Coordinates of C-alpha atoms and ligand atoms in Angstrom, one line a residue:
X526 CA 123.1 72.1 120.5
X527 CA 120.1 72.7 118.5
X528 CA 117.3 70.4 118.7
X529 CA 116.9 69.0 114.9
X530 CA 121.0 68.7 115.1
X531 CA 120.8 66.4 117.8
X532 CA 117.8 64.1 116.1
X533 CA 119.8 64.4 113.0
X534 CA 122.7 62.6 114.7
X535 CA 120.8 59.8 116.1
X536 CA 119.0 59.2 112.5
X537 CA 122.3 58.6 110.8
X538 CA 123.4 56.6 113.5
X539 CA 120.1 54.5 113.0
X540 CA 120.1 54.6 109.4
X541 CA 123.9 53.3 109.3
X542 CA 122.5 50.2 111.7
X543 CA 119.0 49.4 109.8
X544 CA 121.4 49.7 106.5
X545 CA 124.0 47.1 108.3
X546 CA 121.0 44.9 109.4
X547 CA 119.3 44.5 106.4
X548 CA 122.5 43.1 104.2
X549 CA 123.1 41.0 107.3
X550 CA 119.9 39.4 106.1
X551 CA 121.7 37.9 102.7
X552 CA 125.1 38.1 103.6
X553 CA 126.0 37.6 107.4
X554 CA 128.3 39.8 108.9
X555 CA 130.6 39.0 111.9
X556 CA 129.2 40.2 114.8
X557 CA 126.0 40.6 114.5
X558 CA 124.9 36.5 114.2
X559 CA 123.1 37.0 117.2
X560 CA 120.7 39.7 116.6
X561 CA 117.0 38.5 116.4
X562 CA 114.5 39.4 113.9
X563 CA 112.3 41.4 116.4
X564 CA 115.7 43.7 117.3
X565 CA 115.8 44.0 113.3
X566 CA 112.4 45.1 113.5
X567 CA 112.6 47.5 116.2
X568 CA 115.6 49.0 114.9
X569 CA 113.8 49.6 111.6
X570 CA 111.2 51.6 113.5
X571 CA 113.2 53.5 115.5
X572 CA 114.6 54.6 112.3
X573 CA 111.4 55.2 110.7
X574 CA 109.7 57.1 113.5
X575 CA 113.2 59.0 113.7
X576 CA 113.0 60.3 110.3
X577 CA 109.3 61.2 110.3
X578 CA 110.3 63.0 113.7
X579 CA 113.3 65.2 111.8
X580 CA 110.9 66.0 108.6
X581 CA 108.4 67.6 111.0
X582 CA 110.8 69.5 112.8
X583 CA 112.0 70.7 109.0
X584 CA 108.6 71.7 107.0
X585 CA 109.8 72.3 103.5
X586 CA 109.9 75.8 103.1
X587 CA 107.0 77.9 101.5
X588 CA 108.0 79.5 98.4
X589 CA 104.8 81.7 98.5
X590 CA 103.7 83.7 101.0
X591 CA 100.4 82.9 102.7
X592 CA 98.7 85.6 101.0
X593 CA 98.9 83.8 97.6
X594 CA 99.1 80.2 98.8
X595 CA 95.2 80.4 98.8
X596 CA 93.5 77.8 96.4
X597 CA 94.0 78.6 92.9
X598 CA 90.8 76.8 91.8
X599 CA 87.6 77.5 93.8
X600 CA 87.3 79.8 91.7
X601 CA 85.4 82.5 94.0
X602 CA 87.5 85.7 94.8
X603 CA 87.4 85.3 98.7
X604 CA 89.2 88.8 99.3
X605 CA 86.3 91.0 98.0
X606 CA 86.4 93.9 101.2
X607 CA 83.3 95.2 102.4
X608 CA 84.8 98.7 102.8
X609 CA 83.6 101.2 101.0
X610 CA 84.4 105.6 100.8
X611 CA 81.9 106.0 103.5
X612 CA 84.0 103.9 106.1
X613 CA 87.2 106.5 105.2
X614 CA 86.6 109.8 106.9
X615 CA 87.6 113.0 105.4
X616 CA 90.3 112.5 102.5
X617 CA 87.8 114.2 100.1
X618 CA 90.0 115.5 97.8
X619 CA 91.8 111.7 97.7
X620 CA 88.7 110.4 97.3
X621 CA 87.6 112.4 94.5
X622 CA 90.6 112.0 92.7
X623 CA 90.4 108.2 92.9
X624 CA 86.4 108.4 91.7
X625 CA 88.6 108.4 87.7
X626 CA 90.2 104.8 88.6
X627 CA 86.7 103.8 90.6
X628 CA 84.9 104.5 86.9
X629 CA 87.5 102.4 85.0
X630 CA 87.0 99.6 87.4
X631 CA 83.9 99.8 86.4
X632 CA 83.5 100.8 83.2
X633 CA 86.7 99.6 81.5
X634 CA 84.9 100.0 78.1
X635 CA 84.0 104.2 78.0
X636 CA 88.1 104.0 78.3
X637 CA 89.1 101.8 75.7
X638 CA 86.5 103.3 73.1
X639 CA 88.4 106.3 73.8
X640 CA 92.5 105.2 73.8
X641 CA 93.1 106.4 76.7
X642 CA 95.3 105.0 78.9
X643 CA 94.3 104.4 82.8
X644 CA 97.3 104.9 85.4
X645 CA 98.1 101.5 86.3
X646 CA 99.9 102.5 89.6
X647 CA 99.0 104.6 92.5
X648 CA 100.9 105.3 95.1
X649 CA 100.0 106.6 98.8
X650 CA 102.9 108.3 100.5
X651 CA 102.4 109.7 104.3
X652 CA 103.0 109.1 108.2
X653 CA 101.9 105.7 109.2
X654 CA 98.3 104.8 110.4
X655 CA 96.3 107.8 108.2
X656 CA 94.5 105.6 106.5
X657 CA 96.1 104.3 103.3
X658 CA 95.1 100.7 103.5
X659 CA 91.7 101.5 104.5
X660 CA 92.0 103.8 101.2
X661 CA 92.8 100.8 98.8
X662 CA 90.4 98.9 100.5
X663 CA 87.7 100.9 99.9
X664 CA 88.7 101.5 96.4
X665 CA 88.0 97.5 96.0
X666 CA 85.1 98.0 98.1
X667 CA 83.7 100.4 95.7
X668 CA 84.4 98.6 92.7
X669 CA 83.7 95.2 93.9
X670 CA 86.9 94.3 92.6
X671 CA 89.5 91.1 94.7
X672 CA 92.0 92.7 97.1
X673 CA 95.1 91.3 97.1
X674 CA 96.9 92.1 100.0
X675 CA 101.1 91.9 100.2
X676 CA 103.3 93.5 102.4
X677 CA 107.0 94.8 100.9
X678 CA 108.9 92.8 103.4
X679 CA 106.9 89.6 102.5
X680 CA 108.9 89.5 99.2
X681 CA 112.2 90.1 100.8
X682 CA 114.3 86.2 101.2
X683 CA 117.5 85.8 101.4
X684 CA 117.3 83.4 98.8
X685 CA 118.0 84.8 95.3
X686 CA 114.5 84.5 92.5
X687 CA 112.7 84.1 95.7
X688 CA 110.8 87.5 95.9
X689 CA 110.6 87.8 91.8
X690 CA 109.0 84.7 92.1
X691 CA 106.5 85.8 94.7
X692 CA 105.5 88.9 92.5
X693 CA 104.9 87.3 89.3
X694 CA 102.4 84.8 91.8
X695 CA 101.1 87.6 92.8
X696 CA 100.3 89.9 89.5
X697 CA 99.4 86.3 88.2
X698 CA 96.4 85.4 90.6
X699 CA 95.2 89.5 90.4
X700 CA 94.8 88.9 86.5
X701 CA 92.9 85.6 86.9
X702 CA 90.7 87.6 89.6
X703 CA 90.5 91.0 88.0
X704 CA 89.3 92.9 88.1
X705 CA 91.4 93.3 91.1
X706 CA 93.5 95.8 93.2
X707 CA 96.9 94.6 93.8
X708 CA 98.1 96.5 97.1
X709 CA 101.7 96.4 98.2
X710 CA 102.1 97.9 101.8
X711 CA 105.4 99.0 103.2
X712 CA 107.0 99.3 99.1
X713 CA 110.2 101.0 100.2
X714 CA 110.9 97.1 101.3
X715 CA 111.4 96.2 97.9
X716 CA 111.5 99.6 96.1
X717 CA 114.2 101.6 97.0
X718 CA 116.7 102.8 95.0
X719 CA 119.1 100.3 93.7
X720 CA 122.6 101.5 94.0
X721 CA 122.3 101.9 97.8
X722 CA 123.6 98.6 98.5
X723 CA 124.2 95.8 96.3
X724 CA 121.6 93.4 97.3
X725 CA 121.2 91.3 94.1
X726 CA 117.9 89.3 95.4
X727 CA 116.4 92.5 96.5
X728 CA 117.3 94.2 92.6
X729 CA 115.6 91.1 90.9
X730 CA 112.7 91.5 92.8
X731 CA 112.4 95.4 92.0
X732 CA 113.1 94.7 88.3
X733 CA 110.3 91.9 88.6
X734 CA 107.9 94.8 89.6
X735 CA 109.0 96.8 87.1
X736 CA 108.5 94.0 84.1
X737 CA 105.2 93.2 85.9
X738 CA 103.9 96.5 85.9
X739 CA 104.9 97.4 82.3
X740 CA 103.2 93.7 80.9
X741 CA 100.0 94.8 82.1
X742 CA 98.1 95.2 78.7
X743 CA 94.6 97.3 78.5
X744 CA 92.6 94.7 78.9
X745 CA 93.5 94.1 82.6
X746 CA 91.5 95.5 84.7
X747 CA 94.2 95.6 87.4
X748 CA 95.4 98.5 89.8
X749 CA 98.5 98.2 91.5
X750 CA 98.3 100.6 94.8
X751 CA 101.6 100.8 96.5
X752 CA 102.3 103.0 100.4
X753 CA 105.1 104.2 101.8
X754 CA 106.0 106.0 104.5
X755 CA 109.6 107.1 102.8
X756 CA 108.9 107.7 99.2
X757 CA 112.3 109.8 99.5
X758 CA 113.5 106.3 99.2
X759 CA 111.9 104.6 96.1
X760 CA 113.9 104.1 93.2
X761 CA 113.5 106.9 90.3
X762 CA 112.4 103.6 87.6
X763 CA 109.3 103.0 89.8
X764 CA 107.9 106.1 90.1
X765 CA 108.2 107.3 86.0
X766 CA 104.7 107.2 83.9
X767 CA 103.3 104.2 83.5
X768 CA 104.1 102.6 86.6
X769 CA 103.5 104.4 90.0
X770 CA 102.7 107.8 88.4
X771 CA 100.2 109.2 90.5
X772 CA 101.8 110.6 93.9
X773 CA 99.2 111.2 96.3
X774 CA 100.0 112.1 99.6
X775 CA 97.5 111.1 102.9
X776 CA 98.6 113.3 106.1
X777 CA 97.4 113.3 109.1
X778 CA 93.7 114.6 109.6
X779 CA 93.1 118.3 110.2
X780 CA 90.2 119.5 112.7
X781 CA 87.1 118.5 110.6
X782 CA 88.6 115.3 109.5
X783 CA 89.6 114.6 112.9
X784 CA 86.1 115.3 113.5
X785 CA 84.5 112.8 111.1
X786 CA 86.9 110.1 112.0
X787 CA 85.7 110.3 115.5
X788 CA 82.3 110.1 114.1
X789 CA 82.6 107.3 112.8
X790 CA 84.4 105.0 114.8
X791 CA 82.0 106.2 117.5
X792 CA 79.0 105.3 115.4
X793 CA 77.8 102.4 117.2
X794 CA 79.1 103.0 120.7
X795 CA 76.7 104.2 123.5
X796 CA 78.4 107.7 123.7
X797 CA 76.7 110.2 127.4
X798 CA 76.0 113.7 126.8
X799 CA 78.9 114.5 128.2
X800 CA 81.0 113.5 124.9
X801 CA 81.4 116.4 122.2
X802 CA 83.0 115.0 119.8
X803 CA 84.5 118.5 118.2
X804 CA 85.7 119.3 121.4
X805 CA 87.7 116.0 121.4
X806 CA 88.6 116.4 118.0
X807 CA 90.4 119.8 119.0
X808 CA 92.1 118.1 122.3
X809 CA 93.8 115.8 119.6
X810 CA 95.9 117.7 117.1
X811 CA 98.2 116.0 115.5
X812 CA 97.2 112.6 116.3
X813 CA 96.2 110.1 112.7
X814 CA 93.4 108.3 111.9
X815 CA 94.9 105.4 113.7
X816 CA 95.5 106.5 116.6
X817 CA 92.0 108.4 116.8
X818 CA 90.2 104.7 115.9
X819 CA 92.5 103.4 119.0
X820 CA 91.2 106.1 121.0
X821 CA 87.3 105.3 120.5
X822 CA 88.0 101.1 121.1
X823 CA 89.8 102.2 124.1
X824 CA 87.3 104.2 125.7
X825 CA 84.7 101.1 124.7
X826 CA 87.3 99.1 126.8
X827 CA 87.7 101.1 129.6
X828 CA 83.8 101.6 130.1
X829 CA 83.2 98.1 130.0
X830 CA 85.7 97.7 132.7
X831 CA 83.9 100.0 134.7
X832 CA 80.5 98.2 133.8
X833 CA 79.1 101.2 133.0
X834 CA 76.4 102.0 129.9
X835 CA 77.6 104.9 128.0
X836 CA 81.3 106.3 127.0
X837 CA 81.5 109.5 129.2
X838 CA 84.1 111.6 128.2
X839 CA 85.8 110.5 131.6
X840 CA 86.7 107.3 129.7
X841 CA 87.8 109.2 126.1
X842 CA 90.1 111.1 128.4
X843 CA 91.7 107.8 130.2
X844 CA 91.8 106.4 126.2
X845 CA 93.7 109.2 125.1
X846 CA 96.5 109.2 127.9
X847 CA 96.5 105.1 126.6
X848 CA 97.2 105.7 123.3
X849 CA 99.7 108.5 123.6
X850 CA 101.5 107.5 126.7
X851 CA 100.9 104.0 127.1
X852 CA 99.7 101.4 129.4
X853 CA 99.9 102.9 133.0
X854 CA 101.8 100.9 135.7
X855 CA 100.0 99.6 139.1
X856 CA 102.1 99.8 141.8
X857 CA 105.2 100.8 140.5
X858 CA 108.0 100.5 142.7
X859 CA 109.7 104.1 142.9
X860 CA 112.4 105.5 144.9
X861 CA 111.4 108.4 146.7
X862 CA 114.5 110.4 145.6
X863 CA 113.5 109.2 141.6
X864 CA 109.9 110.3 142.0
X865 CA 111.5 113.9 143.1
X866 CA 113.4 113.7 139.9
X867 CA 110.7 113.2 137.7
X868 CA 108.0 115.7 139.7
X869 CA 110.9 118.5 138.6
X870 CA 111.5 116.5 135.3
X871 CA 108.1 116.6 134.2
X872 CA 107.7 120.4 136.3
X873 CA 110.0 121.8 133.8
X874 CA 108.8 120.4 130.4
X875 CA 105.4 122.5 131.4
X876 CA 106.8 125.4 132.7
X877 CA 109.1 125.8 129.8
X878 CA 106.1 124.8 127.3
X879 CA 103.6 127.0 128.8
X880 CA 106.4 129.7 128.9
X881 CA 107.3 129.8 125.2
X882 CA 103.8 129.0 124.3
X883 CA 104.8 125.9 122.3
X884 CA 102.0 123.6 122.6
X885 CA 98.6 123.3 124.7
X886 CA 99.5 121.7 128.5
X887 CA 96.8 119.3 129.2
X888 CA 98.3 117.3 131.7
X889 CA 101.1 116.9 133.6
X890 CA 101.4 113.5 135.5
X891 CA 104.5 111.2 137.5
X892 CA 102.4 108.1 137.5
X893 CA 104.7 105.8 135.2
X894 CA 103.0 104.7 131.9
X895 CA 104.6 102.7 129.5
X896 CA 108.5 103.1 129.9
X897 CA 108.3 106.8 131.2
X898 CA 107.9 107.6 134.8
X899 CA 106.4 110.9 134.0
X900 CA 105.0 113.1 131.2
X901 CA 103.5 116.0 130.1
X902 CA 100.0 115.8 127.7
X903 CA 100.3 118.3 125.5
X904 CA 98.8 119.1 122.0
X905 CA 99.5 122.0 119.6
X906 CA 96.6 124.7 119.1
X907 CA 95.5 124.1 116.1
X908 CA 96.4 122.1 112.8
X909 CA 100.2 123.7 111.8
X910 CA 101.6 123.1 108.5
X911 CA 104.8 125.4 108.4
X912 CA 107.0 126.0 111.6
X913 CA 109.3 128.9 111.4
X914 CA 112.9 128.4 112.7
X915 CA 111.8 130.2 116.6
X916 CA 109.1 127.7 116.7
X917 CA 111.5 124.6 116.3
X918 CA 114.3 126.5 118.9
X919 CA 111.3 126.0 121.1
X920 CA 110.6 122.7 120.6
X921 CA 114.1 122.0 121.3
X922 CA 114.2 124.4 124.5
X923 CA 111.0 122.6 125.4
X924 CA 112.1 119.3 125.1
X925 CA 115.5 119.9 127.0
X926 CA 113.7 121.7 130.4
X927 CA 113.5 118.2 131.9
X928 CA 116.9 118.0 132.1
X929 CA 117.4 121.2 132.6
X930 CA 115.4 121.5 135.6
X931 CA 117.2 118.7 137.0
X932 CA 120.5 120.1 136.8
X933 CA 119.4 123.5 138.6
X934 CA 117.9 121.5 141.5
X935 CA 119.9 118.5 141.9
X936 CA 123.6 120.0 140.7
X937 CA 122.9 116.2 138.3
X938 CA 121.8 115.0 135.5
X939 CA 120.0 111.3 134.9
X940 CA 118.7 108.8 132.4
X941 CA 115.4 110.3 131.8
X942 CA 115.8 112.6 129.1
X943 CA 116.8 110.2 126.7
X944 CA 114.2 110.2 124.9
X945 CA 113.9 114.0 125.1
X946 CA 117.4 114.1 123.9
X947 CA 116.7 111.5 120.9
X948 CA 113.6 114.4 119.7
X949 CA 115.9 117.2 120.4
X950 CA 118.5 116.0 118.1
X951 CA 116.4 115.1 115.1
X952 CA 115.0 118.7 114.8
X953 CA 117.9 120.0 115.3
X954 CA 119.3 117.5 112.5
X955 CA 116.6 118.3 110.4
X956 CA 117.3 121.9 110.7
X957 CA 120.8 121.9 109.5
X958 CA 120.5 119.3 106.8
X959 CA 116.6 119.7 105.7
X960 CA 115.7 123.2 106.2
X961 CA 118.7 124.9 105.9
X962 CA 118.5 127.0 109.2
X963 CA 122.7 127.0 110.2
X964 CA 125.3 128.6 108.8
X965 CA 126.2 125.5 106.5
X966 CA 123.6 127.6 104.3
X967 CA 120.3 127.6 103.1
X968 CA 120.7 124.4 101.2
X969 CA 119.5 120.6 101.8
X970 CA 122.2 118.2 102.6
X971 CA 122.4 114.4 100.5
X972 CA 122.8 111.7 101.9
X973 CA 126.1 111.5 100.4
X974 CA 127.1 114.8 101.9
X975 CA 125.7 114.0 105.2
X976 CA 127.9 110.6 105.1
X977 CA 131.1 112.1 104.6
X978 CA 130.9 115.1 106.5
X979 CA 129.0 114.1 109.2
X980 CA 132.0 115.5 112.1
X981 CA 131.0 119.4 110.5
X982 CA 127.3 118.7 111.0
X983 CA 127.3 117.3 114.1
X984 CA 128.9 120.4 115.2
X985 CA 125.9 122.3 113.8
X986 CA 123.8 120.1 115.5
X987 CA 125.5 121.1 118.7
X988 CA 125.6 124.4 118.2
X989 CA 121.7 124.2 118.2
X990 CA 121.1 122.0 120.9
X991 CA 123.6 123.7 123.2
X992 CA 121.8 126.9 122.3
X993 CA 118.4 125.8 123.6
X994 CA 119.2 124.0 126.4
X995 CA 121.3 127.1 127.6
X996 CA 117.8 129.2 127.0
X997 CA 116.2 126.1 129.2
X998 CA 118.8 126.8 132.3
X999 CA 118.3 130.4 132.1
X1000 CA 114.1 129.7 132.0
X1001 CA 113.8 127.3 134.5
X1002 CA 116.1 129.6 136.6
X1003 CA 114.1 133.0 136.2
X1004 CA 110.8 130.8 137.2
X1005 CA 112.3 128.9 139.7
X1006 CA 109.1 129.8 142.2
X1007 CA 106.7 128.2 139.6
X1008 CA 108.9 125.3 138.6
X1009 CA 108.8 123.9 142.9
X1010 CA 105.3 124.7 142.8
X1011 CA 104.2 122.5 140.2
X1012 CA 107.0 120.0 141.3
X1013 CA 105.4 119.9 144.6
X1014 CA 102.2 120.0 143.7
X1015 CA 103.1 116.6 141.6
X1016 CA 104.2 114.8 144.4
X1017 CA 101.2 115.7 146.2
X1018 CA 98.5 114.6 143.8
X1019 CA 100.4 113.4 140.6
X1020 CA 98.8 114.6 138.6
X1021 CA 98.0 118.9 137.4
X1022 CA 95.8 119.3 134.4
X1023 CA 95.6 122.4 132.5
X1024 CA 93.2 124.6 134.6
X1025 CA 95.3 124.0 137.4
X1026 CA 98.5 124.8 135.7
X1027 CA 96.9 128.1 134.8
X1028 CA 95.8 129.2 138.2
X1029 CA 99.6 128.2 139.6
X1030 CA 100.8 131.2 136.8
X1031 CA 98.2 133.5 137.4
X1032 CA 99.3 133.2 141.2
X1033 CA 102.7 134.6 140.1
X1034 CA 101.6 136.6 137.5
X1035 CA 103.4 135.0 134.9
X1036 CA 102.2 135.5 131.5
X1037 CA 103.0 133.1 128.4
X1038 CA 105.1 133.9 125.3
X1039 CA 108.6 134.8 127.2
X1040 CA 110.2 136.6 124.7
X1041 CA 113.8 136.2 125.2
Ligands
LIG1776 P1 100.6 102.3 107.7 O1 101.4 103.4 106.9 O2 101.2 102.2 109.1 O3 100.5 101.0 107.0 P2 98.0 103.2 106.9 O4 98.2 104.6 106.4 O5 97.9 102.1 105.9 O6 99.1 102.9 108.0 P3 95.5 102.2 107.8 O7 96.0 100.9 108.1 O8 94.7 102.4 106.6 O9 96.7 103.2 107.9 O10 94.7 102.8 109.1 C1 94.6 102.1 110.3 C2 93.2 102.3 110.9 O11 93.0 103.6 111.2 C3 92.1 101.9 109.9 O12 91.8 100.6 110.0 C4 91.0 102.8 110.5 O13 90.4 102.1 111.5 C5 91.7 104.0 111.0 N1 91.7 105.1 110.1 C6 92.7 105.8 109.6 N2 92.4 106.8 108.8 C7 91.0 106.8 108.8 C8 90.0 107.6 108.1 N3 90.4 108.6 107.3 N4 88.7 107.3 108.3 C9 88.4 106.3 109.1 N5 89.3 105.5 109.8 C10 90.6 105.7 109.6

């Protein structure tokens, strides 16, 4: 029984007595002639310290999030960011095209004199952690402007008028503080399209928005900056002119971004000669600006472990592995027979990858890290914006070696390509009903179409997977010499990094790109 339930009990059961007790005051009651007034008393207390008791385990609940609960009245805008563009590296292009809204901020006036009408509603659409907040920020930063902060799910309650309440709060305290930039994280929370379900709180709160963002009159000096990571999702009303009309989409960095984002989050650590940054910046393809801010901090960490003076690149190495693989496990406690499994595992992701030329192998390890026992580091090339349907088959090949090199050795399969399945599957997915790359045609499925004839896709799906893990068997069974090398060279040392790995297919003359 839950706690408050139980104290509940007890204070009706106190409240009923003190109530009995106190008309037994003017009107005795049978019974109860004997009770004294100090056992009146302290039933009266018990009662009261009782129902103060139950009101602190049951705090009213907030209507508004923490956010806005901030005094209304000091008066002083407290969320002024001290951000500005030169804190966000690369995004030129996004930064120039919000220098127009910057000079509005600013100059409202020049815009007024002139009619013209200032988009009210920008939204940032992309892969997490590639810098849209910072983005907003900085545009506040730059303009000196309040930042009001709210996340899409903040506004989600079960309670009906709850969220439409919380936006009007919101749009509210940004006019009394304008000028001010309104940001609203995670949007698809409350944003996306209506008919998908019929959540009636969830609608009122979306048409809130809507009536919010159309009241705004010229004179506000407001901007409401909304990011998403699914604007696939939002519903068509929000995105029309004059309320989130200006799409702009932040990716992940290319090479010279990644470049200056290193920079900067390495600006004030004690970096060794031995750090070049490009060089770094070209190890991490396909990593955001998140994860490349991580990467710096964790390097920091790691050499103030060591007690050393200066980040050597020994330490941006050790960071990396960190952020993309996770926290590495001391003294794990594996079976001899698992560790086997996972040296072929991991021995025929690489041999497969360096095979069909997928990405760069930089490492190869079998010293568990976050949930895996095993992985294999690997970036691509260089910055790729269009795959062509060979290059995802070889993802897919790629990502099914693991468990294709246990099968040839062990005659088994095990648990550990989950995750490899999981990947394999949603390219192959995407393939069918994105790309149109399977006999279904060159088309894009709906969602509609995707929900109702899900058996015929799945089949597709199969088709592909079945395809490329056959090409992995047939792989891992032409290089069988190289795959127990590197195997055993894992359970050795547990760990082969790239130079290594090339020597091991120089020794058998193996070149890349096996055309098949
Ligand atoms: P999400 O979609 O998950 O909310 P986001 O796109 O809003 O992520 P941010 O929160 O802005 O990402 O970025 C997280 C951190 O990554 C920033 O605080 C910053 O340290 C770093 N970062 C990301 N992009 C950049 C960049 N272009 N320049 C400098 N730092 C960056």
């Amino acid at each position: 029984m839950k706690k408050n339930t139980i104290v509940l009990f007890f204070l009706v059961f106190s409240t009923i007595t003190s109530i009995l007790l106190l008309i037994n005051c003017f009107w005795p009651i049978a019974g109860l002639e004997y009770i004294t007034r100090t056992d009146r008393l302290a039933v009266w207390a018990i009662t009261a310290i009782l129902f103060i008791y139950y009101r602190s385990l049951n705090p009213k609940p907030q209507l508004a999030p923490s956010m806005l609960a901030v005094e209304k009245d000091n008066g002083k805008a407290k969320d002024k960011p001290d951000v500005s563009f030169k804190d966000v590296a690369g995004l030129e292009e996004i930064k120039e095209e919000l220098q127009e809204t910057i000079d509005f901020m600013i100059n409202p006036e020049k815009y007024r004199r002139m009619g013209a009408k200032i988009p009210k509603g920008i939204l940032f659409y992309g892969p997490p952690g590639t810098g849209k907040t910072l983005l907003a920020k900085a545009v506040a930063g730059e303009t000196n402007s309040t930042f009001l902060y709210a996340s899409g799910s903040e506004f989600v309650e079960k309670y009906v008028g709850v969220g439409a309440k919380r936006v009007r709060t919101l749009f509210e305290k940004a006019k009394k503080e304008a000028p001010a930039i309104i940001f609203i994280d995670e949007i698809d929370a409350i944003g996306s399209r209506r008919n998908q379900d019929s959540n009636n709180e969830k609608d009122q709160t979306l048409n809130q928005l809507l009536v919010e963002l159309d009241g705004f009159n010229t004179d506000d000096t407001v901007i409401v900056i909304g990011a998403t990571n699914r604007i696939d999702l939002l519903d068509e009303a929000l995105l029309r002119p004059g309320r989130f009309d200006r799409h702009i989409y932040v990716g992940n960095p290319n090479l010279p971004a990644r470049e200056q984002i290193l920079t900067v989050h390495t600006k004030n650590k004690p970096l060794d000669e031995t750090i070049d940054i490009k060089a770094l910046a070209k190890k991490t393809t396909g990593l955001s600006g998140a994860q490349l801010a991580n990467i710096a901090n964790e390097a920091a960490i790691i050499a103030v472990r060591k007690n050393k003076k200066h980040i050597s690149i020994e330490e941006f190495e050790a960071a990396i592995e960190r952020v993309i693989a996770g926290l590495e496990l001391k003294n794990p406690n594996i079976l001899e027979k698992e560790r086997k499994v996972v040296a072929f595992h991991e021995a025929g992701h690489a041999l497969v990858a360096k095979l069909l030329d997928t990405e760069i192998v930089q490492k190869i390890s079998i010293i568990p890290r976050g949930q895996a026992l095993g992985y294999v580091l690997k970036f691509p090339d260089e910055d790729r914006y269009l795959l062509s349907q060979k290059e995802l088959e070889d993802k897919i090949t790629t990502l099914l070696a693991g468990r294709a090199a246990e099968q040839v050795i062990f005659k088994e399969i095990t648990t550990g390509a989950k995750d490899d399945l999981k990947k394999a599957t949603s390219i192959a997915r995407e393939m069918v009903c994105s790309y149109g790359m399977s006999p279904l045609g060159t088309l894009a499925l709906d969602e509609y179409y995707i929900k109702y004839n899900y058996d015929t896709i799945r089949l597709e799906i199969k088709k592909i997977t079945d395809r490329n893990y056959g090409r992995a068997l047939e792989l891992i069974q032409d290089n069988l010499q190289i795959l127990h090398t590197i195997a055993e060279r894992l359970l050795e040392k547990e760990t082969i990094d790239s130079q290594e790995l090339d020597l091991i297919f120089k020794k058998y003359q193996r070149t890349t790109n096996y055309a098949m």
